[in-house]
Amino acid sequence: MNQIKYKNAVVDGVSIAYREVGVPSKPTILLLHGYPSSSHQYRKVLNHLGSEFHLIAPDYPGFGNSDFPSPDIYEYTFDNIAHTMQSFIKLKGLDSYAIMMQDYGAPIGFRIATANPEKVTAIITQNGNAYEEGMGEAWSGIKEFWKNRNESTEKALLPAFTLEGLKWQYTHGTRNPENINPDTWHLDYLRMSRPNAHKVNLDLWYDYQSNLKLYPKWQQYLRDNQPPTLVVWGKNDEYFPESGAEAFKKDIKKIDYNIYNTGHFALEENGDEIISKIRDFMNAL
C-alpha cells in the first residue's frame, strides 16, 4: 500500500493543505470535501485505493489544515473557493481527473467541471447535489436566512456549530450512530471554535443560494458532456435526500446508481461498499 503524503502548496497567497497518494501516471481522482469537514472525510478512500489510483484531496481555505485567512482578506464564496481550487489544480499540473464530490464539493466541483469539461474524466457524487428537488427539509432555516439576513436569522442557525449540532451532521440518518467515528465531529468542532469561523460559515451558507442559480448550467453540462457518473448516496440525508440523487437520471443517459440506508456522510457507515463501487467504476472507464 502506498504511503499517504500530507502536503501544502501556496495557492494565490493561501497555504492549501492536501493529502496525496499514488503515482500521477495512474488515473487521478480529485476528492472535494463537504461542510463542516475536510480531506479527513476521504481517509478510507485514500487508504484503500491509493495503490490503484492517483488521489488528491485538498482542504479549502478556512477548512481542515489549510490557512484560515480573515474574511477581510479572503472572500468566502463558492466562486472564490472554486477559483482557488482551480489554481491548485493548475499548480499540481492536473490535465485529466475524475471529481469525487460531497456536499460543498458539488458546487465547487461543478464550477471546475463547467470551466474545464475536456479535463474531467468522470463524476462521482456522494450526496453532492445539483438539482432543486434535491434540497431537503434541513434547508428551511437557511432559506429564511436567505430572505432576510439579520441578527435574528443568524442566531437561529448558530446551534448547528455546537458540538451536538456537528455530531448530528454525522449521525443523523445512520443505521447505528455507534458506527460513526466521533473524531470526525470533534475535529470539526475544534475548527469551528476558531475566531471568525461562525461568520465565515454563515457567509458560505448565505452564498449557497448562488449555487441554485447555477443548477441549470450544471445540468446543461451533464447533458452536453455525458460524463461517466457514479452516484453513491445516503438516502436519509436531511439536506440532500434521495430525490437529489434521482434527479441526475434526467440528464445522464448512463449512470451507475447506488443508494445506501445511511446519512449525509455515507462513507462513514458504508465505506467498504462505496470504495468497491469507486474501484469498479474507475476501472471501467
PDB file of N, CA and C in Angstrom, residues 114-208:
ATOM      1  N   THR A 114     -17.472  22.707 -15.303  1.00  0.00           N
ATOM      2  CA  THR A 114     -18.032  23.517 -16.388  1.00  0.00           C
ATOM      3  C   THR A 114     -16.973  24.417 -17.011  1.00  0.00           C
ATOM      4  N   ALA A 115     -15.941  24.772 -16.232  1.00  0.00           N
ATOM      5  CA  ALA A 115     -14.850  25.585 -16.772  1.00  0.00           C
ATOM      6  C   ALA A 115     -13.841  24.743 -17.552  1.00  0.00           C
ATOM      7  N   ASN A 116     -13.774  23.435 -17.238  1.00  0.00           N
ATOM      8  CA  ASN A 116     -12.766  22.555 -17.854  1.00  0.00           C
ATOM      9  C   ASN A 116     -13.377  21.208 -18.248  1.00  0.00           C
ATOM     10  N   PRO A 117     -14.439  21.204 -19.067  1.00  0.00           N
ATOM     11  CA  PRO A 117     -15.119  19.928 -19.351  1.00  0.00           C
ATOM     12  C   PRO A 117     -14.225  18.895 -20.021  1.00  0.00           C
ATOM     13  N   GLU A 118     -13.234  19.376 -20.778  1.00  0.00           N
ATOM     14  CA  GLU A 118     -12.362  18.450 -21.501  1.00  0.00           C
ATOM     15  C   GLU A 118     -11.391  17.725 -20.570  1.00  0.00           C
ATOM     16  N   LYS A 119     -11.217  18.217 -19.356  1.00  0.00           N
ATOM     17  CA  LYS A 119     -10.277  17.608 -18.415  1.00  0.00           C
ATOM     18  C   LYS A 119     -10.931  16.606 -17.467  1.00  0.00           C
ATOM     19  N   VAL A 120     -12.239  16.700 -17.336  1.00  0.00           N
ATOM     20  CA  VAL A 120     -12.949  15.876 -16.345  1.00  0.00           C
ATOM     21  C   VAL A 120     -13.331  14.541 -16.963  1.00  0.00           C
ATOM     22  N   THR A 121     -12.774  13.462 -16.413  1.00  0.00           N
ATOM     23  CA  THR A 121     -12.994  12.124 -16.973  1.00  0.00           C
ATOM     24  C   THR A 121     -14.255  11.472 -16.436  1.00  0.00           C
ATOM     25  N   ALA A 122     -14.708  11.891 -15.235  1.00  0.00           N
ATOM     26  CA  ALA A 122     -15.871  11.259 -14.611  1.00  0.00           C
ATOM     27  C   ALA A 122     -16.313  12.083 -13.410  1.00  0.00           C
ATOM     28  N   ILE A 123     -17.555  11.854 -13.000  1.00  0.00           N
ATOM     29  CA  ILE A 123     -18.114  12.478 -11.803  1.00  0.00           C
ATOM     30  C   ILE A 123     -18.525  11.363 -10.839  1.00  0.00           C
ATOM     31  N   ILE A 124     -18.083  11.484  -9.601  1.00  0.00           N
ATOM     32  CA  ILE A 124     -18.532  10.600  -8.524  1.00  0.00           C
ATOM     33  C   ILE A 124     -19.209  11.492  -7.492  1.00  0.00           C
ATOM     34  N   THR A 125     -20.511  11.306  -7.291  1.00  0.00           N
ATOM     35  CA  THR A 125     -21.220  12.167  -6.359  1.00  0.00           C
ATOM     36  C   THR A 125     -21.747  11.373  -5.180  1.00  0.00           C
ATOM     37  N   GLN A 126     -21.315  11.783  -3.992  1.00  0.00           N
ATOM     38  CA  GLN A 126     -21.809  11.209  -2.740  1.00  0.00           C
ATOM     39  C   GLN A 126     -22.550  12.315  -2.007  1.00  0.00           C
ATOM     40  N   ASN A 127     -23.852  12.377  -2.247  1.00  0.00           N
ATOM     41  CA  ASN A 127     -24.682  13.433  -1.682  1.00  0.00           C
ATOM     42  C   ASN A 127     -24.149  14.812  -2.061  1.00  0.00           C
ATOM     43  N   GLY A 128     -23.756  14.909  -3.326  1.00  0.00           N
ATOM     44  CA  GLY A 128     -23.349  16.181  -3.903  1.00  0.00           C
ATOM     45  C   GLY A 128     -24.427  16.628  -4.868  1.00  0.00           C
ATOM     46  N   ASN A 129     -25.173  17.649  -4.512  1.00  0.00           N
ATOM     47  CA  ASN A 129     -26.422  17.987  -5.190  1.00  0.00           C
ATOM     48  C   ASN A 129     -26.240  18.985  -6.336  1.00  0.00           C
ATOM     49  N   ALA A 130     -27.131  18.862  -7.349  1.00  0.00           N
ATOM     50  CA  ALA A 130     -27.129  19.807  -8.473  1.00  0.00           C
ATOM     51  C   ALA A 130     -28.555  20.086  -8.965  1.00  0.00           C
ATOM     52  N   TYR A 131     -29.551  19.836  -8.111  1.00  0.00           N
ATOM     53  CA  TYR A 131     -30.948  19.955  -8.523  1.00  0.00           C
ATOM     54  C   TYR A 131     -31.785  20.537  -7.379  1.00  0.00           C
ATOM     55  N   GLU A 132     -32.744  21.406  -7.736  1.00  0.00           N
ATOM     56  CA  GLU A 132     -33.591  21.998  -6.708  1.00  0.00           C
ATOM     57  C   GLU A 132     -34.408  20.948  -5.974  1.00  0.00           C
ATOM     58  N   GLU A 133     -34.792  19.880  -6.670  1.00  0.00           N
ATOM     59  CA  GLU A 133     -35.556  18.833  -5.985  1.00  0.00           C
ATOM     60  C   GLU A 133     -34.710  18.060  -4.984  1.00  0.00           C
ATOM     61  N   GLY A 134     -33.406  18.291  -5.000  1.00  0.00           N
ATOM     62  CA  GLY A 134     -32.521  17.656  -4.038  1.00  0.00           C
ATOM     63  C   GLY A 134     -32.305  18.463  -2.772  1.00  0.00           C
ATOM     64  N   MET A 135     -32.970  19.609  -2.654  1.00  0.00           N
ATOM     65  CA  MET A 135     -32.826  20.455  -1.470  1.00  0.00           C
ATOM     66  C   MET A 135     -33.833  20.012  -0.413  1.00  0.00           C
ATOM     67  N   GLY A 136     -33.345  19.413   0.678  1.00  0.00           N
ATOM     68  CA  GLY A 136     -34.213  18.805   1.677  1.00  0.00           C
ATOM     69  C   GLY A 136     -34.716  19.761   2.747  1.00  0.00           C
ATOM     70  N   GLU A 137     -35.412  19.175   3.730  1.00  0.00           N
ATOM     71  CA  GLU A 137     -36.075  19.931   4.788  1.00  0.00           C
ATOM     72  C   GLU A 137     -35.090  20.719   5.650  1.00  0.00           C
ATOM     73  N   ALA A 138     -33.872  20.248   5.783  1.00  0.00           N
ATOM     74  CA  ALA A 138     -32.900  20.904   6.663  1.00  0.00           C
ATOM     75  C   ALA A 138     -32.527  22.306   6.182  1.00  0.00           C
ATOM     76  N   TRP A 139     -32.922  22.664   4.958  1.00  0.00           N
ATOM     77  CA  TRP A 139     -32.611  23.991   4.431  1.00  0.00           C
ATOM     78  C   TRP A 139     -33.615  25.059   4.867  1.00  0.00           C
ATOM     79  N   SER A 140     -34.659  24.674   5.581  1.00  0.00           N
ATOM     80  CA  SER A 140     -35.733  25.636   5.876  1.00  0.00           C
ATOM     81  C   SER A 140     -35.232  26.859   6.630  1.00  0.00           C
ATOM     82  N   GLY A 141     -34.411  26.650   7.664  1.00  0.00           N
ATOM     83  CA  GLY A 141     -33.884  27.790   8.424  1.00  0.00           C
ATOM     84  C   GLY A 141     -32.943  28.645   7.600  1.00  0.00           C
ATOM     85  N   ILE A 142     -32.149  27.992   6.741  1.00  0.00           N
ATOM     86  CA  ILE A 142     -31.210  28.730   5.900  1.00  0.00           C
ATOM     87  C   ILE A 142     -31.969  29.537   4.841  1.00  0.00           C
ATOM     88  N   LYS A 143     -33.076  29.008   4.358  1.00  0.00           N
ATOM     89  CA  LYS A 143     -33.881  29.751   3.373  1.00  0.00           C
ATOM     90  C   LYS A 143     -34.478  31.019   3.993  1.00  0.00           C
ATOM     91  N   GLU A 144     -34.863  30.950   5.279  1.00  0.00           N
ATOM     92  CA  GLU A 144     -35.313  32.156   5.969  1.00  0.00           C
ATOM     93  C   GLU A 144     -34.179  33.173   6.076  1.00  0.00           C
ATOM     94  N   PHE A 145     -32.989  32.691   6.336  1.00  0.00           N
ATOM     95  CA  PHE A 145     -31.764  33.492   6.396  1.00  0.00           C
ATOM     96  C   PHE A 145     -31.498  34.146   5.049  1.00  0.00           C
ATOM     97  N   TRP A 146     -31.730  33.426   3.953  1.00  0.00           N
ATOM     98  CA  TRP A 146     -31.561  33.990   2.611  1.00  0.00           C
ATOM     99  C   TRP A 146     -32.525  35.151   2.379  1.00  0.00           C
ATOM    100  N   LYS A 147     -33.756  34.997   2.848  1.00  0.00           N
ATOM    101  CA  LYS A 147     -34.775  36.033   2.625  1.00  0.00           C
ATOM    102  C   LYS A 147     -34.421  37.327   3.349  1.00  0.00           C
ATOM    103  N   ASN A 148     -33.840  37.177   4.548  1.00  0.00           N
ATOM    104  CA  ASN A 148     -33.553  38.361   5.356  1.00  0.00           C
ATOM    105  C   ASN A 148     -32.420  38.046   6.316  1.00  0.00           C
ATOM    106  N   ARG A 149     -31.207  38.405   5.935  1.00  0.00           N
ATOM    107  CA  ARG A 149     -30.063  38.168   6.822  1.00  0.00           C
ATOM    108  C   ARG A 149     -30.016  39.255   7.876  1.00  0.00           C
ATOM    109  N   ASN A 150     -30.230  38.874   9.117  1.00  0.00           N
ATOM    110  CA  ASN A 150     -30.169  39.812  10.237  1.00  0.00           C
ATOM    111  C   ASN A 150     -29.728  39.054  11.480  1.00  0.00           C
ATOM    112  N   GLU A 151     -29.627  39.751  12.587  1.00  0.00           N
ATOM    113  CA  GLU A 151     -29.127  39.122  13.821  1.00  0.00           C
ATOM    114  C   GLU A 151     -29.993  37.942  14.240  1.00  0.00           C
ATOM    115  N   SER A 152     -31.287  38.067  14.049  1.00  0.00           N
ATOM    116  CA  SER A 152     -32.220  37.012  14.461  1.00  0.00           C
ATOM    117  C   SER A 152     -32.075  35.759  13.607  1.00  0.00           C
ATOM    118  N   THR A 153     -32.006  35.917  12.277  1.00  0.00           N
ATOM    119  CA  THR A 153     -31.902  34.737  11.406  1.00  0.00           C
ATOM    120  C   THR A 153     -30.521  34.098  11.503  1.00  0.00           C
ATOM    121  N   GLU A 154     -29.504  34.898  11.808  1.00  0.00           N
ATOM    122  CA  GLU A 154     -28.172  34.327  12.044  1.00  0.00           C
ATOM    123  C   GLU A 154     -28.159  33.525  13.343  1.00  0.00           C
ATOM    124  N   LYS A 155     -28.738  34.101  14.399  1.00  0.00           N
ATOM    125  CA  LYS A 155     -28.744  33.445  15.707  1.00  0.00           C
ATOM    126  C   LYS A 155     -29.467  32.104  15.646  1.00  0.00           C
ATOM    127  N   ALA A 156     -30.498  32.022  14.827  1.00  0.00           N
ATOM    128  CA  ALA A 156     -31.271  30.783  14.716  1.00  0.00           C
ATOM    129  C   ALA A 156     -30.438  29.628  14.162  1.00  0.00           C
ATOM    130  N   LEU A 157     -29.361  29.952  13.445  1.00  0.00           N
ATOM    131  CA  LEU A 157     -28.530  28.921  12.820  1.00  0.00           C
ATOM    132  C   LEU A 157     -27.330  28.514  13.676  1.00  0.00           C
ATOM    133  N   LEU A 158     -27.030  29.276  14.710  1.00  0.00           N
ATOM    134  CA  LEU A 158     -25.818  29.023  15.498  1.00  0.00           C
ATOM    135  C   LEU A 158     -25.768  27.658  16.179  1.00  0.00           C
ATOM    136  N   PRO A 159     -26.900  27.045  16.585  1.00  0.00           N
ATOM    137  CA  PRO A 159     -26.815  25.707  17.193  1.00  0.00           C
ATOM    138  C   PRO A 159     -26.148  24.671  16.283  1.00  0.00           C
ATOM    139  N   ALA A 160     -26.154  24.888  14.979  1.00  0.00           N
ATOM    140  CA  ALA A 160     -25.507  23.947  14.052  1.00  0.00           C
ATOM    141  C   ALA A 160     -24.004  23.887  14.270  1.00  0.00           C
ATOM    142  N   PHE A 161     -23.434  24.928  14.872  1.00  0.00           N
ATOM    143  CA  PHE A 161     -21.986  24.990  15.061  1.00  0.00           C
ATOM    144  C   PHE A 161     -21.537  24.436  16.418  1.00  0.00           C
ATOM    145  N   THR A 162     -22.492  24.019  17.261  1.00  0.00           N
ATOM    146  CA  THR A 162     -22.152  23.424  18.551  1.00  0.00           C
ATOM    147  C   THR A 162     -21.673  21.990  18.346  1.00  0.00           C
ATOM    148  N   LEU A 163     -21.093  21.414  19.394  1.00  0.00           N
ATOM    149  CA  LEU A 163     -20.634  20.026  19.309  1.00  0.00           C
ATOM    150  C   LEU A 163     -21.793  19.091  18.985  1.00  0.00           C
ATOM    151  N   GLU A 164     -22.943  19.326  19.604  1.00  0.00           N
ATOM    152  CA  GLU A 164     -24.115  18.481  19.336  1.00  0.00           C
ATOM    153  C   GLU A 164     -24.629  18.691  17.910  1.00  0.00           C
ATOM    154  N   GLY A 165     -24.589  19.929  17.457  1.00  0.00           N
ATOM    155  CA  GLY A 165     -25.047  20.215  16.093  1.00  0.00           C
ATOM    156  C   GLY A 165     -24.169  19.551  15.055  1.00  0.00           C
ATOM    157  N   LEU A 166     -22.862  19.555  15.289  1.00  0.00           N
ATOM    158  CA  LEU A 166     -21.937  18.914  14.361  1.00  0.00           C
ATOM    159  C   LEU A 166     -22.056  17.390  14.429  1.00  0.00           C
ATOM    160  N   LYS A 167     -22.268  16.864  15.633  1.00  0.00           N
ATOM    161  CA  LYS A 167     -22.493  15.424  15.775  1.00  0.00           C
ATOM    162  C   LYS A 167     -23.699  14.998  14.959  1.00  0.00           C
ATOM    163  N   TRP A 168     -24.752  15.804  14.986  1.00  0.00           N
ATOM    164  CA  TRP A 168     -25.972  15.499  14.219  1.00  0.00           C
ATOM    165  C   TRP A 168     -25.661  15.341  12.732  1.00  0.00           C
ATOM    166  N   GLN A 169     -24.780  16.191  12.216  1.00  0.00           N
ATOM    167  CA  GLN A 169     -24.421  16.121  10.798  1.00  0.00           C
ATOM    168  C   GLN A 169     -23.941  14.717  10.418  1.00  0.00           C
ATOM    169  N   TYR A 170     -23.194  14.106  11.327  1.00  0.00           N
ATOM    170  CA  TYR A 170     -22.592  12.800  11.036  1.00  0.00           C
ATOM    171  C   TYR A 170     -23.488  11.623  11.386  1.00  0.00           C
ATOM    172  N   THR A 171     -24.309  11.762  12.418  1.00  0.00           N
ATOM    173  CA  THR A 171     -25.040  10.599  12.919  1.00  0.00           C
ATOM    174  C   THR A 171     -26.493  10.540  12.478  1.00  0.00           C
ATOM    175  N   HIS A 172     -27.076  11.678  12.101  1.00  0.00           N
ATOM    176  CA  HIS A 172     -28.481  11.658  11.699  1.00  0.00           C
ATOM    177  C   HIS A 172     -28.663  10.790  10.445  1.00  0.00           C
ATOM    178  N   GLY A 173     -29.633   9.929  10.499  1.00  0.00           N
ATOM    179  CA  GLY A 173     -29.946   9.089   9.338  1.00  0.00           C
ATOM    180  C   GLY A 173     -29.116   7.829   9.227  1.00  0.00           C
ATOM    181  N   THR A 174     -28.187   7.637  10.168  1.00  0.00           N
ATOM    182  CA  THR A 174     -27.376   6.421  10.118  1.00  0.00           C
ATOM    183  C   THR A 174     -28.175   5.243  10.682  1.00  0.00           C
ATOM    184  N   ARG A 175     -27.758   4.045  10.328  1.00  0.00           N
ATOM    185  CA  ARG A 175     -28.418   2.853  10.870  1.00  0.00           C
ATOM    186  C   ARG A 175     -28.090   2.694  12.353  1.00  0.00           C
ATOM    187  N   ASN A 176     -26.863   3.067  12.711  1.00  0.00           N
ATOM    188  CA  ASN A 176     -26.416   2.950  14.099  1.00  0.00           C
ATOM    189  C   ASN A 176     -25.350   4.013  14.350  1.00  0.00           C
ATOM    190  N   PRO A 177     -25.641   5.007  15.197  1.00  0.00           N
ATOM    191  CA  PRO A 177     -24.651   6.063  15.453  1.00  0.00           C
ATOM    192  C   PRO A 177     -23.318   5.521  15.969  1.00  0.00           C
ATOM    193  N   GLU A 178     -23.340   4.337  16.550  1.00  0.00           N
ATOM    194  CA  GLU A 178     -22.100   3.755  17.061  1.00  0.00           C
ATOM    195  C   GLU A 178     -21.158   3.340  15.936  1.00  0.00           C
ATOM    196  N   ASN A 179     -21.655   3.332  14.695  1.00  0.00           N
ATOM    197  CA  ASN A 179     -20.795   3.042  13.547  1.00  0.00           C
ATOM    198  C   ASN A 179     -19.929   4.236  13.148  1.00  0.00           C
ATOM    199  N   ILE A 180     -20.207   5.407  13.708  1.00  0.00           N
ATOM    200  CA  ILE A 180     -19.562   6.640  13.251  1.00  0.00           C
ATOM    201  C   ILE A 180     -18.466   7.049  14.227  1.00  0.00           C
ATOM    202  N   ASN A 181     -17.275   7.297  13.691  1.00  0.00           N
ATOM    203  CA  ASN A 181     -16.121   7.686  14.497  1.00  0.00           C
ATOM    204  C   ASN A 181     -16.332   9.099  15.051  1.00  0.00           C
ATOM    205  N   PRO A 182     -16.383   9.262  16.385  1.00  0.00           N
ATOM    206  CA  PRO A 182     -16.624  10.593  16.954  1.00  0.00           C
ATOM    207  C   PRO A 182     -15.489  11.578  16.719  1.00  0.00           C
ATOM    208  N   ASP A 183     -14.308  11.095  16.321  1.00  0.00           N
ATOM    209  CA  ASP A 183     -13.222  12.025  15.997  1.00  0.00           C
ATOM    210  C   ASP A 183     -13.648  13.000  14.903  1.00  0.00           C
ATOM    211  N   THR A 184     -14.564  12.576  14.040  1.00  0.00           N
ATOM    212  CA  THR A 184     -14.979  13.415  12.922  1.00  0.00           C
ATOM    213  C   THR A 184     -15.569  14.737  13.401  1.00  0.00           C
ATOM    214  N   TRP A 185     -16.604  14.672  14.216  1.00  0.00           N
ATOM    215  CA  TRP A 185     -17.233  15.931  14.626  1.00  0.00           C
ATOM    216  C   TRP A 185     -16.417  16.665  15.682  1.00  0.00           C
ATOM    217  N   HIS A 186     -15.587  15.967  16.443  1.00  0.00           N
ATOM    218  CA  HIS A 186     -14.719  16.665  17.402  1.00  0.00           C
ATOM    219  C   HIS A 186     -13.641  17.480  16.674  1.00  0.00           C
ATOM    220  N   LEU A 187     -13.096  16.937  15.586  1.00  0.00           N
ATOM    221  CA  LEU A 187     -12.147  17.709  14.781  1.00  0.00           C
ATOM    222  C   LEU A 187     -12.820  18.939  14.186  1.00  0.00           C
ATOM    223  N   ASP A 188     -14.023  18.755  13.669  1.00  0.00           N
ATOM    224  CA  ASP A 188     -14.741  19.885  13.074  1.00  0.00           C
ATOM    225  C   ASP A 188     -15.073  20.940  14.131  1.00  0.00           C
ATOM    226  N   TYR A 189     -15.405  20.493  15.336  1.00  0.00           N
ATOM    227  CA  TYR A 189     -15.732  21.441  16.402  1.00  0.00           C
ATOM    228  C   TYR A 189     -14.527  22.306  16.768  1.00  0.00           C
ATOM    229  N   LEU A 190     -13.353  21.703  16.808  1.00  0.00           N
ATOM    230  CA  LEU A 190     -12.140  22.486  17.093  1.00  0.00           C
ATOM    231  C   LEU A 190     -11.954  23.585  16.048  1.00  0.00           C
ATOM    232  N   ARG A 191     -12.180  23.251  14.798  1.00  0.00           N
ATOM    233  CA  ARG A 191     -12.018  24.249  13.731  1.00  0.00           C
ATOM    234  C   ARG A 191     -13.139  25.277  13.763  1.00  0.00           C
ATOM    235  N   MET A 192     -14.339  24.837  14.148  1.00  0.00           N
ATOM    236  CA  MET A 192     -15.468  25.760  14.212  1.00  0.00           C
ATOM    237  C   MET A 192     -15.359  26.698  15.415  1.00  0.00           C
ATOM    238  N   SER A 193     -14.444  26.415  16.318  1.00  0.00           N
ATOM    239  CA  SER A 193     -14.273  27.243  17.516  1.00  0.00           C
ATOM    240  C   SER A 193     -13.230  28.344  17.320  1.00  0.00           C
ATOM    241  N   ARG A 194     -12.624  28.418  16.136  1.00  0.00           N
ATOM    242  CA  ARG A 194     -11.612  29.445  15.876  1.00  0.00           C
ATOM    243  C   ARG A 194     -12.260  30.818  15.652  1.00  0.00           C
ATOM    244  N   PRO A 195     -11.533  31.897  15.892  1.00  0.00           N
ATOM    245  CA  PRO A 195     -12.068  33.232  15.588  1.00  0.00           C
ATOM    246  C   PRO A 195     -12.505  33.321  14.126  1.00  0.00           C
ATOM    247  N   ASN A 196     -13.619  33.948  13.898  1.00  0.00           N
ATOM    248  CA  ASN A 196     -14.202  34.182  12.573  1.00  0.00           C
ATOM    249  C   ASN A 196     -14.896  32.950  11.965  1.00  0.00           C
ATOM    250  N   ALA A 197     -14.777  31.783  12.602  1.00  0.00           N
ATOM    251  CA  ALA A 197     -15.321  30.568  11.967  1.00  0.00           C
ATOM    252  C   ALA A 197     -16.835  30.641  11.783  1.00  0.00           C
ATOM    253  N   HIS A 198     -17.553  31.159  12.772  1.00  0.00           N
ATOM    254  CA  HIS A 198     -19.011  31.241  12.634  1.00  0.00           C
ATOM    255  C   HIS A 198     -19.383  32.210  11.510  1.00  0.00           C
ATOM    256  N   LYS A 199     -18.714  33.352  11.481  1.00  0.00           N
ATOM    257  CA  LYS A 199     -19.007  34.333  10.426  1.00  0.00           C
ATOM    258  C   LYS A 199     -18.745  33.757   9.043  1.00  0.00           C
ATOM    259  N   VAL A 200     -17.608  33.100   8.883  1.00  0.00           N
ATOM    260  CA  VAL A 200     -17.239  32.551   7.580  1.00  0.00           C
ATOM    261  C   VAL A 200     -18.257  31.499   7.125  1.00  0.00           C
ATOM    262  N   ASN A 201     -18.663  30.653   8.048  1.00  0.00           N
ATOM    263  CA  ASN A 201     -19.610  29.605   7.660  1.00  0.00           C
ATOM    264  C   ASN A 201     -21.008  30.161   7.420  1.00  0.00           C
ATOM    265  N   LEU A 202     -21.388  31.201   8.136  1.00  0.00           N
ATOM    266  CA  LEU A 202     -22.647  31.877   7.823  1.00  0.00           C
ATOM    267  C   LEU A 202     -22.567  32.545   6.447  1.00  0.00           C
ATOM    268  N   ASP A 203     -21.422  33.144   6.142  1.00  0.00           N
ATOM    269  CA  ASP A 203     -21.236  33.747   4.818  1.00  0.00           C
ATOM    270  C   ASP A 203     -21.410  32.701   3.714  1.00  0.00           C
ATOM    271  N   LEU A 204     -20.842  31.511   3.932  1.00  0.00           N
ATOM    272  CA  LEU A 204     -20.960  30.460   2.926  1.00  0.00           C
ATOM    273  C   LEU A 204     -22.390  29.944   2.823  1.00  0.00           C
ATOM    274  N   TRP A 205     -23.074  29.818   3.939  1.00  0.00           N
ATOM    275  CA  TRP A 205     -24.479  29.416   3.875  1.00  0.00           C
ATOM    276  C   TRP A 205     -25.300  30.461   3.125  1.00  0.00           C
ATOM    277  N   TYR A 206     -24.992  31.733   3.373  1.00  0.00           N
ATOM    278  CA  TYR A 206     -25.730  32.786   2.660  1.00  0.00           C
ATOM    279  C   TYR A 206     -25.442  32.727   1.167  1.00  0.00           C
ATOM    280  N   ASP A 207     -24.190  32.458   0.828  1.00  0.00           N
ATOM    281  CA  ASP A 207     -23.796  32.402  -0.587  1.00  0.00           C
ATOM    282  C   ASP A 207     -24.291  31.136  -1.274  1.00  0.00           C
ATOM    283  N   TYR A 208     -24.731  30.143  -0.499  1.00  0.00           N
ATOM    284  CA  TYR A 208     -25.160  28.886  -1.127  1.00  0.00           C
ATOM    285  C   TYR A 208     -26.290  29.119  -2.132  1.00  0.00           C
TER     286      TYR A 208
END
